[in-house]
C-alpha cells in the first residue's frame, strides 16, 4: 500500500511538472506576442524616453526568463533591452556632465569620481545594447548565423523596425563599451556588421536612419567607407530625410558623429537644423518615442558645450548652443593708438 502511495505521488508530481511546463510555455508565447502586438507600438507612440527605459528594465528580465521554457522571445527581448540600455545611457550621460562641471569649478577629485561613475554606467549600457543586438541576430538568422554577412536577411515588412533597432543597438553597444574602457568586452566586429545590416533597409522608408547609421560607422572607423564615398554628404542627406519626416534620429546621429570628429562649426549647424525641424514639424504619432530619443541625443551634445562653457546644462525646451563671446571693440580701439 505504501509503495502504491509513493508511486501515485511520483506520477502526480511528474504530471504537475509537465503541466507547469506547458503553462509556462504558453504564458511565454502569449507574453511575447502581446509585447510585439501591443506593448511595443504603445511605447513607440509615447515621447517619454524615461518611460520606455523603465519599462524595458522592468519587463526585460521577465521576458528573457521565458527562454528557459519556450522559444526565445527575440523581438520583445530586443525592444526591452534597448529600453534598458537607454536607462544606463542616461545615467552615464548625467555623470559625464557632472564630471565636466567639476572640471569647470576646479574640483579634480569630484571630476574623477564622476568619470568613474560614468564608465560604470557605460559598461551596463553596452551589456544591454549588445543583448538587444544578439536578440536581433538570433531572430533574423534563425539562430544559425550572424548578421552583417554578404547576404541580407529575409525580413517581413512589419519586422523591419526591429532590424533597424537591432542595428542601432549594435552600434551603441560598441560605442558604450569604448566609453567604458572596454569593460563590457563587446566584440568590435559588431560595428561594421551593424552598418551592413542597416544597409539592408530602405533608408528613405526609415527616416534616413539606415544611411546615417552607416555614415556614423564610417566616421568612427576611418577607411571603412566604400571608395569614393562622401561621408559628410551621405550624413547631410540622411539627416534632411529625417527632418522632413519628423523622426530626427539621423540628425541626432549627425550631431554626435560631428562632435566626435571635433568639427564645432558643423555641430553648431546640425544642432540649429535639428531645432528648426522641431519648430516646423511634429513627430508622427506612431514614432514619437524615437524622435524623443533623437532629441535627447542632441540635447546631451548641447549640454556638454554649455557645461564646459558656462558650468551648467543648456536651456529647457530648445536645442540651443551658448553664444560665443563677442570681440571687445573698445579694447581694440585703445590698442590702435599704440601701433607704430
PDB file of N, CA and C in Angstrom, residues 202-288:
ATOM      1  N   UNK A 202      15.613  50.093 -46.650  1.00  0.00           N
ATOM      2  CA  UNK A 202      15.453  51.276 -47.486  1.00  0.00           C
ATOM      3  C   UNK A 202      15.520  52.514 -46.597  1.00  0.00           C
ATOM      4  N   UNK A 203      16.538  53.314 -46.823  1.00  0.00           N
ATOM      5  CA  UNK A 203      16.783  54.443 -45.928  1.00  0.00           C
ATOM      6  C   UNK A 203      15.638  55.453 -45.954  1.00  0.00           C
ATOM      7  N   UNK A 204      15.081  55.709 -47.137  1.00  0.00           N
ATOM      8  CA  UNK A 204      14.004  56.696 -47.240  1.00  0.00           C
ATOM      9  C   UNK A 204      12.769  56.263 -46.464  1.00  0.00           C
ATOM     10  N   UNK A 205      12.520  54.962 -46.401  1.00  0.00           N
ATOM     11  CA  UNK A 205      11.351  54.458 -45.671  1.00  0.00           C
ATOM     12  C   UNK A 205      11.524  54.654 -44.171  1.00  0.00           C
ATOM     13  N   UNK A 206      12.765  54.612 -43.695  1.00  0.00           N
ATOM     14  CA  UNK A 206      13.032  54.686 -42.261  1.00  0.00           C
ATOM     15  C   UNK A 206      13.785  55.962 -41.896  1.00  0.00           C
ATOM     16  N   UNK A 207      13.282  57.078 -42.412  1.00  0.00           N
ATOM     17  CA  UNK A 207      13.684  58.424 -41.975  1.00  0.00           C
ATOM     18  C   UNK A 207      15.174  58.727 -42.157  1.00  0.00           C
ATOM     19  N   UNK A 208      15.831  58.032 -43.084  1.00  0.00           N
ATOM     20  CA  UNK A 208      17.243  58.266 -43.311  1.00  0.00           C
ATOM     21  C   UNK A 208      18.158  57.601 -42.305  1.00  0.00           C
ATOM     22  N   UNK A 209      17.590  56.874 -41.349  1.00  0.00           N
ATOM     23  CA  UNK A 209      18.402  56.294 -40.273  1.00  0.00           C
ATOM     24  C   UNK A 209      19.377  55.232 -40.781  1.00  0.00           C
ATOM     25  N   UNK A 210      18.973  54.304 -41.674  1.00  0.00           N
ATOM     26  CA  UNK A 210      19.950  53.316 -42.143  1.00  0.00           C
ATOM     27  C   UNK A 210      21.199  53.954 -42.742  1.00  0.00           C
ATOM     28  N   UNK A 211      21.022  54.964 -43.595  1.00  0.00           N
ATOM     29  CA  UNK A 211      22.182  55.636 -44.187  1.00  0.00           C
ATOM     30  C   UNK A 211      22.989  56.374 -43.127  1.00  0.00           C
ATOM     31  N   UNK A 212      22.307  56.989 -42.171  1.00  0.00           N
ATOM     32  CA  UNK A 212      23.011  57.709 -41.104  1.00  0.00           C
ATOM     33  C   UNK A 212      23.809  56.755 -40.223  1.00  0.00           C
ATOM     34  N   UNK A 213      23.241  55.583 -39.937  1.00  0.00           N
ATOM     35  CA  UNK A 213      23.977  54.584 -39.158  1.00  0.00           C
ATOM     36  C   UNK A 213      25.244  54.158 -39.884  1.00  0.00           C
ATOM     37  N   UNK A 214      25.115  53.911 -41.179  1.00  0.00           N
ATOM     38  CA  UNK A 214      26.298  53.533 -41.952  1.00  0.00           C
ATOM     39  C   UNK A 214      27.340  54.644 -41.928  1.00  0.00           C
ATOM     40  N   UNK A 215      26.895  55.879 -42.153  1.00  0.00           N
ATOM     41  CA  UNK A 215      27.828  57.002 -42.165  1.00  0.00           C
ATOM     42  C   UNK A 215      28.486  57.199 -40.805  1.00  0.00           C
ATOM     43  N   UNK A 216      27.722  56.977 -39.728  1.00  0.00           N
ATOM     44  CA  UNK A 216      28.286  57.110 -38.381  1.00  0.00           C
ATOM     45  C   UNK A 216      29.405  56.097 -38.159  1.00  0.00           C
ATOM     46  N   UNK A 217      29.196  54.880 -38.641  1.00  0.00           N
ATOM     47  CA  UNK A 217      30.242  53.856 -38.521  1.00  0.00           C
ATOM     48  C   UNK A 217      31.445  54.234 -39.367  1.00  0.00           C
ATOM     49  N   UNK A 218      31.213  54.708 -40.572  1.00  0.00           N
ATOM     50  CA  UNK A 218      32.320  55.101 -41.441  1.00  0.00           C
ATOM     51  C   UNK A 218      33.134  56.239 -40.831  1.00  0.00           C
ATOM     52  N   UNK A 219      32.463  57.164 -40.139  1.00  0.00           N
ATOM     53  CA  UNK A 219      33.184  58.257 -39.484  1.00  0.00           C
ATOM     54  C   UNK A 219      33.940  57.763 -38.258  1.00  0.00           C
ATOM     55  N   UNK A 220      33.400  56.729 -37.610  1.00  0.00           N
ATOM     56  CA  UNK A 220      34.038  56.177 -36.414  1.00  0.00           C
ATOM     57  C   UNK A 220      35.253  55.335 -36.769  1.00  0.00           C
ATOM     58  N   UNK A 221      35.170  54.627 -37.895  1.00  0.00           N
ATOM     59  CA  UNK A 221      36.252  53.731 -38.324  1.00  0.00           C
ATOM     60  C   UNK A 221      36.833  54.269 -39.630  1.00  0.00           C
ATOM     61  N   UNK A 222      37.907  55.038 -39.575  1.00  0.00           N
ATOM     62  CA  UNK A 222      38.493  55.601 -40.794  1.00  0.00           C
ATOM     63  C   UNK A 222      38.842  54.514 -41.808  1.00  0.00           C
ATOM     64  N   UNK A 223      38.524  54.785 -43.066  1.00  0.00           N
ATOM     65  CA  UNK A 223      38.843  53.842 -44.131  1.00  0.00           C
ATOM     66  C   UNK A 223      37.813  52.756 -44.346  1.00  0.00           C
ATOM     67  N   UNK A 224      36.728  52.773 -43.567  1.00  0.00           N
ATOM     68  CA  UNK A 224      35.724  51.710 -43.678  1.00  0.00           C
ATOM     69  C   UNK A 224      34.652  52.002 -44.722  1.00  0.00           C
ATOM     70  N   UNK A 225      34.565  53.247 -45.192  1.00  0.00           N
ATOM     71  CA  UNK A 225      33.541  53.605 -46.179  1.00  0.00           C
ATOM     72  C   UNK A 225      33.925  53.083 -47.558  1.00  0.00           C
ATOM     73  N   UNK A 226      32.934  52.770 -48.384  1.00  0.00           N
ATOM     74  CA  UNK A 226      33.233  52.381 -49.771  1.00  0.00           C
ATOM     75  C   UNK A 226      34.046  53.467 -50.469  1.00  0.00           C
ATOM     76  N   UNK A 227      34.930  53.064 -51.340  1.00  0.00           N
ATOM     77  CA  UNK A 227      35.818  54.006 -52.014  1.00  0.00           C
ATOM     78  C   UNK A 227      35.017  55.078 -52.748  1.00  0.00           C
ATOM     79  N   UNK A 228      35.426  56.316 -52.561  1.00  0.00           N
ATOM     80  CA  UNK A 228      34.777  57.424 -53.244  1.00  0.00           C
ATOM     81  C   UNK A 228      33.552  57.977 -52.541  1.00  0.00           C
ATOM     82  N   UNK A 229      33.221  57.436 -51.364  1.00  0.00           N
ATOM     83  CA  UNK A 229      32.033  57.893 -50.639  1.00  0.00           C
ATOM     84  C   UNK A 229      32.290  59.228 -49.947  1.00  0.00           C
ATOM     85  N   UNK A 230      31.406  60.170 -50.150  1.00  0.00           N
ATOM     86  CA  UNK A 230      31.450  61.444 -49.426  1.00  0.00           C
ATOM     87  C   UNK A 230      30.603  61.262 -48.165  1.00  0.00           C
ATOM     88  N   UNK A 231      31.253  60.930 -47.062  1.00  0.00           N
ATOM     89  CA  UNK A 231      30.528  60.568 -45.841  1.00  0.00           C
ATOM     90  C   UNK A 231      29.692  61.734 -45.330  1.00  0.00           C
ATOM     91  N   UNK A 232      30.245  62.934 -45.354  1.00  0.00           N
ATOM     92  CA  UNK A 232      29.500  64.099 -44.867  1.00  0.00           C
ATOM     93  C   UNK A 232      28.233  64.322 -45.707  1.00  0.00           C
ATOM     94  N   UNK A 233      28.339  64.114 -47.005  1.00  0.00           N
ATOM     95  CA  UNK A 233      27.178  64.285 -47.876  1.00  0.00           C
ATOM     96  C   UNK A 233      26.113  63.241 -47.572  1.00  0.00           C
ATOM     97  N   UNK A 234      26.540  61.993 -47.367  1.00  0.00           N
ATOM     98  CA  UNK A 234      25.593  60.929 -47.009  1.00  0.00           C
ATOM     99  C   UNK A 234      24.858  61.294 -45.726  1.00  0.00           C
ATOM    100  N   UNK A 235      25.604  61.782 -44.744  1.00  0.00           N
ATOM    101  CA  UNK A 235      25.007  62.147 -43.467  1.00  0.00           C
ATOM    102  C   UNK A 235      24.064  63.340 -43.615  1.00  0.00           C
ATOM    103  N   UNK A 236      24.462  64.328 -44.397  1.00  0.00           N
ATOM    104  CA  UNK A 236      23.604  65.502 -44.621  1.00  0.00           C
ATOM    105  C   UNK A 236      22.277  65.095 -45.255  1.00  0.00           C
ATOM    106  N   UNK A 237      22.353  64.265 -46.275  1.00  0.00           N
ATOM    107  CA  UNK A 237      21.140  63.850 -46.987  1.00  0.00           C
ATOM    108  C   UNK A 237      20.240  63.006 -46.093  1.00  0.00           C
ATOM    109  N   UNK A 238      20.838  62.125 -45.306  1.00  0.00           N
ATOM    110  CA  UNK A 238      20.053  61.286 -44.392  1.00  0.00           C
ATOM    111  C   UNK A 238      19.358  62.143 -43.342  1.00  0.00           C
ATOM    112  N   UNK A 239      20.081  63.120 -42.798  1.00  0.00           N
ATOM    113  CA  UNK A 239      19.504  63.996 -41.776  1.00  0.00           C
ATOM    114  C   UNK A 239      18.341  64.802 -42.337  1.00  0.00           C
ATOM    115  N   UNK A 240      18.467  65.242 -43.584  1.00  0.00           N
ATOM    116  CA  UNK A 240      17.392  66.008 -44.215  1.00  0.00           C
ATOM    117  C   UNK A 240      16.133  65.162 -44.380  1.00  0.00           C
ATOM    118  N   UNK A 241      16.306  63.885 -44.707  1.00  0.00           N
ATOM    119  CA  UNK A 241      15.161  62.973 -44.825  1.00  0.00           C
ATOM    120  C   UNK A 241      14.436  62.865 -43.489  1.00  0.00           C
ATOM    121  N   UNK A 242      15.198  62.699 -42.414  1.00  0.00           N
ATOM    122  CA  UNK A 242      14.602  62.592 -41.087  1.00  0.00           C
ATOM    123  C   UNK A 242      13.909  63.866 -40.652  1.00  0.00           C
ATOM    124  N   UNK A 243      14.511  65.014 -40.966  1.00  0.00           N
ATOM    125  CA  UNK A 243      13.895  66.296 -40.620  1.00  0.00           C
ATOM    126  C   UNK A 243      12.534  66.439 -41.296  1.00  0.00           C
ATOM    127  N   UNK A 244      12.474  66.066 -42.557  1.00  0.00           N
ATOM    128  CA  UNK A 244      11.228  66.179 -43.312  1.00  0.00           C
ATOM    129  C   UNK A 244      10.159  65.240 -42.775  1.00  0.00           C
ATOM    130  N   UNK A 245      10.584  64.050 -42.351  1.00  0.00           N
ATOM    131  CA  UNK A 245       9.634  63.048 -41.855  1.00  0.00           C
ATOM    132  C   UNK A 245       9.190  63.315 -40.420  1.00  0.00           C
ATOM    133  N   UNK A 246       9.971  64.081 -39.673  1.00  0.00           N
ATOM    134  CA  UNK A 246       9.632  64.351 -38.277  1.00  0.00           C
ATOM    135  C   UNK A 246      10.174  63.332 -37.299  1.00  0.00           C
ATOM    136  N   UNK A 247      11.031  62.435 -37.780  1.00  0.00           N
ATOM    137  CA  UNK A 247      11.735  61.490 -36.901  1.00  0.00           C
ATOM    138  C   UNK A 247      13.217  61.774 -37.102  1.00  0.00           C
ATOM    139  N   UNK A 248      13.808  62.521 -36.172  1.00  0.00           N
ATOM    140  CA  UNK A 248      15.102  63.153 -36.402  1.00  0.00           C
ATOM    141  C   UNK A 248      16.290  62.364 -35.845  1.00  0.00           C
ATOM    142  N   UNK A 249      16.204  61.045 -35.907  1.00  0.00           N
ATOM    143  CA  UNK A 249      17.314  60.209 -35.442  1.00  0.00           C
ATOM    144  C   UNK A 249      18.561  60.411 -36.294  1.00  0.00           C
ATOM    145  N   UNK A 250      18.392  60.522 -37.599  1.00  0.00           N
ATOM    146  CA  UNK A 250      19.548  60.721 -38.474  1.00  0.00           C
ATOM    147  C   UNK A 250      20.247  62.038 -38.146  1.00  0.00           C
ATOM    148  N   UNK A 251      19.470  63.071 -37.852  1.00  0.00           N
ATOM    149  CA  UNK A 251      20.065  64.363 -37.480  1.00  0.00           C
ATOM    150  C   UNK A 251      20.843  64.236 -36.176  1.00  0.00           C
ATOM    151  N   UNK A 252      20.292  63.518 -35.209  1.00  0.00           N
ATOM    152  CA  UNK A 252      20.989  63.336 -33.936  1.00  0.00           C
ATOM    153  C   UNK A 252      22.281  62.548 -34.130  1.00  0.00           C
ATOM    154  N   UNK A 253      22.240  61.524 -34.978  1.00  0.00           N
ATOM    155  CA  UNK A 253      23.454  60.763 -35.274  1.00  0.00           C
ATOM    156  C   UNK A 253      24.499  61.655 -35.933  1.00  0.00           C
ATOM    157  N   UNK A 254      24.043  62.574 -36.763  1.00  0.00           N
ATOM    158  CA  UNK A 254      24.966  63.517 -37.388  1.00  0.00           C
ATOM    159  C   UNK A 254      25.630  64.408 -36.339  1.00  0.00           C
ATOM    160  N   UNK A 255      24.837  64.927 -35.418  1.00  0.00           N
ATOM    161  CA  UNK A 255      25.380  65.795 -34.369  1.00  0.00           C
ATOM    162  C   UNK A 255      26.456  65.066 -33.570  1.00  0.00           C
ATOM    163  N   UNK A 256      26.139  63.853 -33.134  1.00  0.00           N
ATOM    164  CA  UNK A 256      27.073  63.084 -32.313  1.00  0.00           C
ATOM    165  C   UNK A 256      28.337  62.737 -33.099  1.00  0.00           C
ATOM    166  N   UNK A 257      28.176  62.361 -34.367  1.00  0.00           N
ATOM    167  CA  UNK A 257      29.331  61.986 -35.187  1.00  0.00           C
ATOM    168  C   UNK A 257      30.240  63.180 -35.443  1.00  0.00           C
ATOM    169  N   UNK A 258      29.648  64.326 -35.739  1.00  0.00           N
ATOM    170  CA  UNK A 258      30.443  65.532 -35.977  1.00  0.00           C
ATOM    171  C   UNK A 258      31.137  65.997 -34.702  1.00  0.00           C
ATOM    172  N   UNK A 259      30.453  65.828 -33.580  1.00  0.00           N
ATOM    173  CA  UNK A 259      31.071  66.168 -32.297  1.00  0.00           C
ATOM    174  C   UNK A 259      32.297  65.295 -32.061  1.00  0.00           C
ATOM    175  N   UNK A 260      32.165  64.013 -32.368  1.00  0.00           N
ATOM    176  CA  UNK A 260      33.300  63.105 -32.220  1.00  0.00           C
ATOM    177  C   UNK A 260      34.452  63.466 -33.135  1.00  0.00           C
ATOM    178  N   UNK A 261      34.133  64.055 -34.296  1.00  0.00           N
ATOM    179  CA  UNK A 261      35.165  64.469 -35.243  1.00  0.00           C
ATOM    180  C   UNK A 261      35.790  65.805 -34.865  1.00  0.00           C
ATOM    181  N   UNK A 262      35.216  66.473 -33.849  1.00  0.00           N
ATOM    182  CA  UNK A 262      35.775  67.741 -33.389  1.00  0.00           C
ATOM    183  C   UNK A 262      35.471  68.926 -34.278  1.00  0.00           C
ATOM    184  N   UNK A 263      34.429  68.827 -35.097  1.00  0.00           N
ATOM    185  CA  UNK A 263      34.071  69.911 -36.012  1.00  0.00           C
ATOM    186  C   UNK A 263      32.994  70.780 -35.361  1.00  0.00           C
ATOM    187  N   UNK A 264      33.411  71.765 -34.581  1.00  0.00           N
ATOM    188  CA  UNK A 264      32.473  72.582 -33.808  1.00  0.00           C
ATOM    189  C   UNK A 264      31.501  73.355 -34.691  1.00  0.00           C
ATOM    190  N   UNK A 265      31.991  73.888 -35.790  1.00  0.00           N
ATOM    191  CA  UNK A 265      31.124  74.676 -36.674  1.00  0.00           C
ATOM    192  C   UNK A 265      30.032  73.801 -37.284  1.00  0.00           C
ATOM    193  N   UNK A 266      30.408  72.604 -37.706  1.00  0.00           N
ATOM    194  CA  UNK A 266      29.427  71.690 -38.293  1.00  0.00           C
ATOM    195  C   UNK A 266      28.428  71.212 -37.245  1.00  0.00           C
ATOM    196  N   UNK A 267      28.901  71.012 -36.010  1.00  0.00           N
ATOM    197  CA  UNK A 267      27.997  70.627 -34.916  1.00  0.00           C
ATOM    198  C   UNK A 267      26.965  71.720 -34.691  1.00  0.00           C
ATOM    199  N   UNK A 268      27.417  72.966 -34.645  1.00  0.00           N
ATOM    200  CA  UNK A 268      26.504  74.087 -34.420  1.00  0.00           C
ATOM    201  C   UNK A 268      25.447  74.160 -35.516  1.00  0.00           C
ATOM    202  N   UNK A 269      25.861  73.931 -36.761  1.00  0.00           N
ATOM    203  CA  UNK A 269      24.914  73.968 -37.877  1.00  0.00           C
ATOM    204  C   UNK A 269      23.902  72.833 -37.776  1.00  0.00           C
ATOM    205  N   UNK A 270      24.367  71.646 -37.384  1.00  0.00           N
ATOM    206  CA  UNK A 270      23.474  70.489 -37.262  1.00  0.00           C
ATOM    207  C   UNK A 270      22.491  70.664 -36.111  1.00  0.00           C
ATOM    208  N   UNK A 271      22.957  71.219 -34.998  1.00  0.00           N
ATOM    209  CA  UNK A 271      22.064  71.480 -33.857  1.00  0.00           C
ATOM    210  C   UNK A 271      20.989  72.487 -34.261  1.00  0.00           C
ATOM    211  N   UNK A 272      21.395  73.537 -34.965  1.00  0.00           N
ATOM    212  CA  UNK A 272      20.435  74.548 -35.413  1.00  0.00           C
ATOM    213  C   UNK A 272      19.404  73.938 -36.359  1.00  0.00           C
ATOM    214  N   UNK A 273      19.857  73.042 -37.236  1.00  0.00           N
ATOM    215  CA  UNK A 273      18.937  72.373 -38.159  1.00  0.00           C
ATOM    216  C   UNK A 273      17.952  71.492 -37.403  1.00  0.00           C
ATOM    217  N   UNK A 274      18.431  70.820 -36.369  1.00  0.00           N
ATOM    218  CA  UNK A 274      17.550  69.977 -35.553  1.00  0.00           C
ATOM    219  C   UNK A 274      16.458  70.833 -34.912  1.00  0.00           C
ATOM    220  N   UNK A 275      16.840  71.969 -34.345  1.00  0.00           N
ATOM    221  CA  UNK A 275      15.854  72.834 -33.701  1.00  0.00           C
ATOM    222  C   UNK A 275      14.867  73.411 -34.713  1.00  0.00           C
ATOM    223  N   UNK A 276      15.351  73.793 -35.889  1.00  0.00           N
ATOM    224  CA  UNK A 276      14.442  74.319 -36.919  1.00  0.00           C
ATOM    225  C   UNK A 276      13.403  73.274 -37.306  1.00  0.00           C
ATOM    226  N   UNK A 277      13.843  72.042 -37.434  1.00  0.00           N
ATOM    227  CA  UNK A 277      12.919  70.967 -37.793  1.00  0.00           C
ATOM    228  C   UNK A 277      11.897  70.728 -36.695  1.00  0.00           C
ATOM    229  N   UNK A 278      12.345  70.750 -35.442  1.00  0.00           N
ATOM    230  CA  UNK A 278      11.416  70.575 -34.321  1.00  0.00           C
ATOM    231  C   UNK A 278      10.353  71.672 -34.305  1.00  0.00           C
ATOM    232  N   UNK A 279      10.766  72.889 -34.621  1.00  0.00           N
ATOM    233  CA  UNK A 279       9.827  74.011 -34.626  1.00  0.00           C
ATOM    234  C   UNK A 279       8.845  73.926 -35.789  1.00  0.00           C
ATOM    235  N   UNK A 280       9.284  73.294 -36.882  1.00  0.00           N
ATOM    236  CA  UNK A 280       8.469  73.270 -38.098  1.00  0.00           C
ATOM    237  C   UNK A 280       7.534  72.077 -38.185  1.00  0.00           C
ATOM    238  N   UNK A 281       7.904  70.958 -37.573  1.00  0.00           N
ATOM    239  CA  UNK A 281       7.127  69.732 -37.780  1.00  0.00           C
ATOM    240  C   UNK A 281       7.155  68.848 -36.542  1.00  0.00           C
ATOM    241  N   UNK A 282       5.981  68.364 -36.144  1.00  0.00           N
ATOM    242  CA  UNK A 282       5.898  67.424 -35.039  1.00  0.00           C
ATOM    243  C   UNK A 282       6.215  66.011 -35.495  1.00  0.00           C
ATOM    244  N   UNK A 283       6.455  65.141 -34.545  1.00  0.00           N
ATOM    245  CA  UNK A 283       6.755  63.745 -34.862  1.00  0.00           C
ATOM    246  C   UNK A 283       5.475  62.994 -35.221  1.00  0.00           C
ATOM    247  N   UNK A 284       5.562  62.000 -36.119  1.00  0.00           N
ATOM    248  CA  UNK A 284       4.400  61.157 -36.401  1.00  0.00           C
ATOM    249  C   UNK A 284       3.927  60.471 -35.125  1.00  0.00           C
ATOM    250  N   UNK A 285       2.622  60.336 -34.968  1.00  0.00           N
ATOM    251  CA  UNK A 285       2.064  59.807 -33.719  1.00  0.00           C
ATOM    252  C   UNK A 285       2.620  58.436 -33.367  1.00  0.00           C
ATOM    253  N   UNK A 286       2.877  57.610 -34.366  1.00  0.00           N
ATOM    254  CA  UNK A 286       3.319  56.237 -34.103  1.00  0.00           C
ATOM    255  C   UNK A 286       4.782  56.145 -33.697  1.00  0.00           C
ATOM    256  N   UNK A 287       5.558  57.229 -33.906  1.00  0.00           N
ATOM    257  CA  UNK A 287       7.007  57.143 -33.694  1.00  0.00           C
ATOM    258  C   UNK A 287       7.533  58.264 -32.807  1.00  0.00           C
ATOM    259  N   UNK A 288       6.717  58.741 -31.897  1.00  0.00           N
ATOM    260  CA  UNK A 288       7.147  59.839 -31.032  1.00  0.00           C
ATOM    261  C   UNK A 288       8.341  59.456 -30.158  1.00  0.00           C
TER     262      UNK A 288
END
